[in-house]
Amino acid sequence: MRDPRTKTRGLALGVGLCAVAIAAGLQVQVANAQDKPAATPASAQAQTNSKAVYYVDFRARTAASYGHAFVWYGRADQKQIEVAGLHPATENVIPYILGHVIPVPSETGKSYGDLDEEYVTASYRVYMTEAEARDVFAFIKRLQARSPMWNAATWNCVAFIQAIAIHMDLKVPGNHLLYPEDWVNQLKKLNGGRRYMSSPAVAQAASAKPTATAQKPATRANAQAPAAGYAAAGY
């Protein structure tokens, strides 16, 4: 006949071994959980991936005559800078002089000194969402393609960047015959130093939703008459 105490001791030993095994398993699970980084919420990750601050920077710099107006545009988190500005298609002074009487062939990219901060006399940067940037940058490209001529009185460098500001629904001085430095400073003043095309809250919400499309108002906020060259180009 088996001793009941032997059976009891065996049962106790089995229960003890099971408890040890369970405890060891829990320790392994806790250790694994500590080794793994905390999961990032999907919404936060999407916002991080879609965050890209775009801008258009209205700039004026010194030049041999009145100065020059142009824009920088691109992404603030990248070093690459796109330049757009209207100027005679030569360094020769003769076409520049003729351009005060008749239209002369133009170029709409960067010119000498556009990338040098030491020549800058005024600057006003406006940030925008990705959706807004797609629209504005496409407009700049179209404006460049439709600006084959330069004229000091009708379609000059200031008129060119004023067209961009109007498309962005900024308040503009409305006089493209101002000195570039004065025009850029007045642009900044008229818009109260505003740093975003839309409010910061709207910009933040849009950057968290890259599929959202920017809605442009039915009418422009500013009713200033555009330059003659701007109207003739069909804008």
mmCIF file of C-alpha atoms in Angstrom:
data_model
loop_
_atom_site.group_PDB
_atom_site.id
_atom_site.type_symbol
_atom_site.label_atom_id
_atom_site.label_comp_id
_atom_site.label_asym_id
_atom_site.label_seq_id
_atom_site.Cartn_x
_atom_site.Cartn_y
_atom_site.Cartn_z
ATOM 1 C CA MET A 1 0.000 0.000 0.000
ATOM 2 C CA ARG A 2 1.409 3.457 -1.064
ATOM 3 C CA ASP A 3 2.089 5.945 1.700
ATOM 4 C CA PRO A 4 -0.416 8.887 1.382
ATOM 5 C CA ARG A 5 2.322 11.272 2.445
ATOM 6 C CA THR A 6 4.390 10.215 -0.566
ATOM 7 C CA LYS A 7 1.463 11.062 -2.849
ATOM 8 C CA THR A 8 1.020 14.431 -1.150
ATOM 9 C CA ARG A 9 4.702 15.257 -1.488
ATOM 10 C CA GLY A 10 4.612 14.338 -5.195
ATOM 11 C CA LEU A 11 1.608 16.554 -5.793
ATOM 12 C CA ALA A 12 3.254 19.451 -3.980
ATOM 13 C CA LEU A 13 6.429 18.994 -6.006
ATOM 14 C CA GLY A 14 4.447 19.059 -9.272
ATOM 15 C CA VAL A 15 2.598 22.204 -8.296
ATOM 16 C CA GLY A 16 5.865 23.867 -7.319
ATOM 17 C CA LEU A 17 7.499 23.029 -10.657
ATOM 18 C CA CYS A 18 4.501 24.445 -12.552
ATOM 19 C CA ALA A 19 4.700 27.666 -10.538
ATOM 20 C CA VAL A 20 8.396 28.016 -11.320
ATOM 21 C CA ALA A 21 7.755 27.467 -15.031
ATOM 22 C CA ILE A 22 4.956 30.040 -15.114
ATOM 23 C CA ALA A 23 7.080 32.598 -13.278
ATOM 24 C CA ALA A 24 9.970 32.053 -15.679
ATOM 25 C CA GLY A 25 7.654 32.500 -18.644
ATOM 26 C CA LEU A 26 6.328 35.765 -17.272
ATOM 27 C CA GLN A 27 9.857 37.063 -16.753
ATOM 28 C CA VAL A 28 10.752 36.268 -20.374
ATOM 29 C CA GLN A 29 7.627 38.094 -21.619
ATOM 30 C CA VAL A 30 8.402 41.152 -19.487
ATOM 31 C CA ALA A 31 12.004 41.203 -20.703
ATOM 32 C CA ASN A 32 10.894 40.980 -24.343
ATOM 33 C CA ALA A 33 8.395 43.791 -23.817
ATOM 34 C CA GLN A 34 11.095 46.005 -22.361
ATOM 35 C CA ASP A 35 13.438 45.303 -25.279
ATOM 36 C CA LYS A 36 10.838 46.353 -27.903
ATOM 37 C CA PRO A 37 10.354 50.112 -28.509
ATOM 38 C CA ALA A 38 6.949 51.569 -27.830
ATOM 39 C CA ALA A 39 4.668 51.465 -30.858
ATOM 40 C CA THR A 40 4.180 54.823 -32.546
ATOM 41 C CA PRO A 41 0.529 55.740 -33.153
ATOM 42 C CA ALA A 42 -0.339 55.571 -36.841
ATOM 43 C CA SER A 43 -1.612 59.147 -36.862
ATOM 44 C CA ALA A 44 1.602 60.513 -35.332
ATOM 45 C CA GLN A 45 3.721 58.567 -37.801
ATOM 46 C CA ALA A 46 1.656 59.807 -40.732
ATOM 47 C CA GLN A 47 2.010 63.387 -39.509
ATOM 48 C CA THR A 48 5.790 62.997 -39.224
ATOM 49 C CA ASN A 49 6.097 61.471 -42.685
ATOM 50 C CA SER A 50 3.935 64.136 -44.313
ATOM 51 C CA LYS A 51 5.496 67.136 -42.559
ATOM 52 C CA ALA A 52 7.173 69.314 -45.175
ATOM 53 C CA VAL A 53 7.220 73.083 -44.928
ATOM 54 C CA TYR A 54 7.221 74.816 -48.313
ATOM 55 C CA TYR A 55 7.806 78.506 -48.906
ATOM 56 C CA VAL A 56 8.015 81.384 -51.352
ATOM 57 C CA ASP A 57 10.515 84.098 -50.433
ATOM 58 C CA PHE A 58 10.011 87.493 -52.097
ATOM 59 C CA ARG A 59 13.444 89.089 -52.357
ATOM 60 C CA ALA A 60 15.160 92.263 -53.541
ATOM 61 C CA ARG A 61 18.869 92.746 -54.075
ATOM 62 C CA THR A 62 21.284 95.390 -55.230
ATOM 63 C CA ALA A 63 22.067 95.765 -58.925
ATOM 64 C CA ALA A 64 23.817 98.258 -61.184
ATOM 65 C CA SER A 65 20.582 100.199 -61.669
ATOM 66 C CA TYR A 66 17.390 100.086 -59.603
ATOM 67 C CA GLY A 67 17.981 96.711 -58.019
ATOM 68 C CA HIS A 68 16.321 93.400 -58.854
ATOM 69 C CA ALA A 69 13.243 91.580 -57.536
ATOM 70 C CA PHE A 70 12.843 87.796 -57.639
ATOM 71 C CA VAL A 71 11.615 84.850 -55.574
ATOM 72 C CA TRP A 72 13.182 81.867 -53.927
ATOM 73 C CA TYR A 73 10.914 78.870 -53.487
ATOM 74 C CA GLY A 74 11.165 75.286 -52.295
ATOM 75 C CA ARG A 75 11.188 73.322 -49.044
ATOM 76 C CA ALA A 76 12.598 74.743 -45.837
ATOM 77 C CA ASP A 77 14.057 71.366 -44.851
ATOM 78 C CA GLN A 78 16.122 71.094 -48.037
ATOM 79 C CA LYS A 79 19.142 73.068 -49.209
ATOM 80 C CA GLN A 80 18.047 73.175 -52.846
ATOM 81 C CA ILE A 81 16.629 76.572 -53.820
ATOM 82 C CA GLU A 82 14.585 77.360 -56.915
ATOM 83 C CA VAL A 83 14.860 80.913 -58.267
ATOM 84 C CA ALA A 84 12.381 82.730 -60.489
ATOM 85 C CA GLY A 85 12.782 86.300 -61.665
ATOM 86 C CA LEU A 86 12.309 88.313 -64.842
ATOM 87 C CA HIS A 87 15.287 90.078 -66.421
ATOM 88 C CA PRO A 88 16.769 90.786 -69.878
ATOM 89 C CA ALA A 89 18.310 87.701 -71.466
ATOM 90 C CA THR A 90 21.821 89.126 -71.531
ATOM 91 C CA GLU A 91 24.452 90.833 -69.401
ATOM 92 C CA ASN A 92 24.891 93.406 -72.164
ATOM 93 C CA VAL A 93 23.675 96.873 -71.230
ATOM 94 C CA ILE A 94 22.198 97.674 -74.663
ATOM 95 C CA PRO A 95 19.132 95.369 -74.433
ATOM 96 C CA TYR A 96 18.548 96.705 -70.938
ATOM 97 C CA ILE A 97 18.475 100.278 -72.274
ATOM 98 C CA LEU A 98 16.246 99.292 -75.196
ATOM 99 C CA GLY A 99 13.930 97.545 -72.727
ATOM 100 C CA HIS A 100 12.927 100.927 -71.367
ATOM 101 C CA VAL A 101 11.352 101.692 -74.747
ATOM 102 C CA ILE A 102 10.372 98.368 -76.313
ATOM 103 C CA PRO A 103 10.051 94.782 -75.005
ATOM 104 C CA VAL A 104 13.276 92.761 -75.207
ATOM 105 C CA PRO A 105 13.891 88.998 -74.854
ATOM 106 C CA SER A 106 13.921 87.855 -71.248
ATOM 107 C CA GLU A 107 15.062 85.087 -68.954
ATOM 108 C CA THR A 108 13.085 83.956 -65.916
ATOM 109 C CA GLY A 109 15.600 81.959 -63.884
ATOM 110 C CA LYS A 110 18.357 83.022 -61.536
ATOM 111 C CA SER A 111 20.674 85.871 -62.411
ATOM 112 C CA TYR A 112 24.051 86.866 -61.024
ATOM 113 C CA GLY A 113 23.780 87.634 -57.313
ATOM 114 C CA ASP A 114 20.394 85.994 -56.689
ATOM 115 C CA LEU A 115 21.909 83.363 -54.389
ATOM 116 C CA ASP A 116 24.212 85.727 -52.505
ATOM 117 C CA GLU A 117 22.828 86.921 -49.179
ATOM 118 C CA GLU A 118 25.272 89.831 -49.083
ATOM 119 C CA TYR A 119 23.388 91.541 -51.928
ATOM 120 C CA VAL A 120 19.915 91.173 -50.377
ATOM 121 C CA THR A 121 18.177 94.419 -49.429
ATOM 122 C CA ALA A 122 14.710 93.066 -48.520
ATOM 123 C CA SER A 123 13.103 89.682 -47.970
ATOM 124 C CA TYR A 124 9.625 88.423 -47.090
ATOM 125 C CA ARG A 125 9.086 84.671 -46.743
ATOM 126 C CA VAL A 126 5.654 83.021 -46.701
ATOM 127 C CA TYR A 127 5.217 79.359 -45.726
ATOM 128 C CA MET A 128 2.568 77.043 -47.106
ATOM 129 C CA THR A 129 1.249 73.507 -47.046
ATOM 130 C CA GLU A 130 2.145 70.863 -49.594
ATOM 131 C CA ALA A 131 -1.183 71.288 -51.393
ATOM 132 C CA GLU A 132 -0.760 75.064 -51.541
ATOM 133 C CA ALA A 133 2.823 74.671 -52.755
ATOM 134 C CA ARG A 134 1.787 72.416 -55.629
ATOM 135 C CA ASP A 135 -0.586 75.109 -56.850
ATOM 136 C CA VAL A 136 1.776 78.064 -56.336
ATOM 137 C CA PHE A 137 4.876 76.359 -57.749
ATOM 138 C CA ALA A 138 2.926 75.271 -60.830
ATOM 139 C CA PHE A 139 1.775 78.866 -61.305
ATOM 140 C CA ILE A 140 5.373 80.100 -61.112
ATOM 141 C CA LYS A 141 6.382 77.629 -63.825
ATOM 142 C CA ARG A 142 3.504 78.775 -66.044
ATOM 143 C CA LEU A 143 4.396 82.412 -65.444
ATOM 144 C CA GLN A 144 7.984 81.725 -66.474
ATOM 145 C CA ALA A 145 6.855 79.953 -69.633
ATOM 146 C CA ARG A 146 4.585 82.867 -70.598
ATOM 147 C CA SER A 147 7.082 85.661 -69.960
ATOM 148 C CA PRO A 148 9.363 85.728 -73.030
ATOM 149 C CA MET A 149 9.819 89.508 -72.955
ATOM 150 C CA TRP A 150 10.956 92.127 -70.450
ATOM 151 C CA ASN A 151 10.017 95.811 -70.443
ATOM 152 C CA ALA A 152 10.936 98.299 -67.746
ATOM 153 C CA ALA A 153 7.566 100.052 -67.853
ATOM 154 C CA THR A 154 5.027 97.273 -68.364
ATOM 155 C CA TRP A 155 6.450 93.851 -67.490
ATOM 156 C CA ASN A 156 9.495 94.094 -65.258
ATOM 157 C CA CYS A 157 10.930 92.092 -62.367
ATOM 158 C CA VAL A 158 8.590 93.661 -59.802
ATOM 159 C CA ALA A 159 5.507 93.028 -61.952
ATOM 160 C CA PHE A 160 6.629 89.407 -62.282
ATOM 161 C CA ILE A 161 6.813 88.671 -58.555
ATOM 162 C CA GLN A 162 3.700 90.776 -57.924
ATOM 163 C CA ALA A 163 1.801 88.322 -60.118
ATOM 164 C CA ILE A 164 2.970 85.511 -57.827
ATOM 165 C CA ALA A 165 1.885 87.416 -54.718
ATOM 166 C CA ILE A 166 -1.558 88.065 -56.229
ATOM 167 C CA HIS A 167 -1.951 84.361 -56.994
ATOM 168 C CA MET A 168 -1.119 83.631 -53.348
ATOM 169 C CA ASP A 169 -3.925 85.996 -52.247
ATOM 170 C CA LEU A 170 -1.481 88.382 -50.615
ATOM 171 C CA LYS A 171 -2.185 92.095 -50.457
ATOM 172 C CA VAL A 172 0.171 93.819 -52.883
ATOM 173 C CA PRO A 173 1.349 97.439 -53.265
ATOM 174 C CA GLY A 174 -0.226 97.515 -56.726
ATOM 175 C CA ASN A 175 2.591 99.609 -58.198
ATOM 176 C CA HIS A 176 5.176 97.584 -60.115
ATOM 177 C CA LEU A 177 7.252 100.717 -60.774
ATOM 178 C CA LEU A 178 8.469 100.897 -57.184
ATOM 179 C CA TYR A 179 12.082 100.088 -56.420
ATOM 180 C CA PRO A 180 12.371 96.333 -55.694
ATOM 181 C CA GLU A 181 13.454 96.941 -52.096
ATOM 182 C CA ASP A 182 10.541 99.297 -51.446
ATOM 183 C CA TRP A 183 8.049 96.929 -53.066
ATOM 184 C CA VAL A 184 9.112 93.912 -50.988
ATOM 185 C CA ASN A 185 9.074 95.926 -47.767
ATOM 186 C CA GLN A 186 5.606 97.278 -48.582
ATOM 187 C CA LEU A 187 4.387 93.762 -49.381
ATOM 188 C CA LYS A 188 5.494 92.581 -45.954
ATOM 189 C CA LYS A 189 3.918 95.591 -44.243
ATOM 190 C CA LEU A 190 0.595 95.271 -46.084
ATOM 191 C CA ASN A 191 0.312 91.654 -44.959
ATOM 192 C CA GLY A 192 1.308 92.393 -41.374
ATOM 193 C CA GLY A 193 4.372 90.201 -41.602
ATOM 194 C CA ARG A 194 2.058 87.232 -42.100
ATOM 195 C CA ARG A 195 4.153 84.060 -42.316
ATOM 196 C CA TYR A 196 1.634 81.550 -43.702
ATOM 197 C CA MET A 197 -0.646 81.483 -46.732
ATOM 198 C CA SER A 198 -3.309 80.008 -44.450
ATOM 199 C CA SER A 199 -3.449 80.244 -40.652
ATOM 200 C CA PRO A 200 -0.895 78.136 -38.714
ATOM 201 C CA ALA A 201 -3.716 75.905 -37.416
ATOM 202 C CA VAL A 202 -4.914 75.206 -40.943
ATOM 203 C CA ALA A 203 -1.354 74.642 -42.124
ATOM 204 C CA GLN A 204 -0.717 72.149 -39.315
ATOM 205 C CA ALA A 205 -3.935 70.263 -40.004
ATOM 206 C CA ALA A 206 -3.197 70.113 -43.715
ATOM 207 C CA SER A 207 0.334 68.814 -43.142
ATOM 208 C CA ALA A 208 -1.159 65.968 -41.085
ATOM 209 C CA LYS A 209 -3.433 65.089 -44.010
ATOM 210 C CA PRO A 210 -1.318 65.000 -47.183
ATOM 211 C CA THR A 211 -4.289 63.962 -49.307
ATOM 212 C CA ALA A 212 -6.252 67.097 -48.490
ATOM 213 C CA THR A 213 -6.524 69.607 -51.314
ATOM 214 C CA ALA A 214 -6.285 73.334 -50.838
ATOM 215 C CA GLN A 215 -9.418 75.259 -51.755
ATOM 216 C CA LYS A 216 -8.850 78.655 -53.321
ATOM 217 C CA PRO A 217 -11.456 81.339 -52.687
ATOM 218 C CA ALA A 218 -13.805 82.232 -55.496
ATOM 219 C CA THR A 219 -12.469 85.776 -55.668
ATOM 220 C CA ARG A 220 -9.117 87.334 -54.923
ATOM 221 C CA ALA A 221 -8.817 89.157 -51.619
ATOM 222 C CA ASN A 222 -7.046 92.112 -53.194
ATOM 223 C CA ALA A 223 -8.613 94.052 -56.024
ATOM 224 C CA GLN A 224 -5.531 95.916 -57.209
ATOM 225 C CA ALA A 225 -5.224 96.182 -60.951
ATOM 226 C CA PRO A 226 -2.479 93.873 -62.253
ATOM 227 C CA ALA A 227 0.360 95.118 -64.397
ATOM 228 C CA ALA A 228 -0.351 95.451 -68.101
ATOM 229 C CA GLY A 229 2.060 92.652 -68.942
ATOM 230 C CA TYR A 230 0.403 90.403 -66.380
ATOM 231 C CA ALA A 231 -3.005 90.981 -67.949
ATOM 232 C CA ALA A 232 -1.661 90.505 -71.450
ATOM 233 C CA ALA A 233 -0.197 87.147 -70.471
ATOM 234 C CA GLY A 234 -3.685 85.926 -69.632
ATOM 235 C CA TYR A 235 -3.480 85.798 -65.811
#
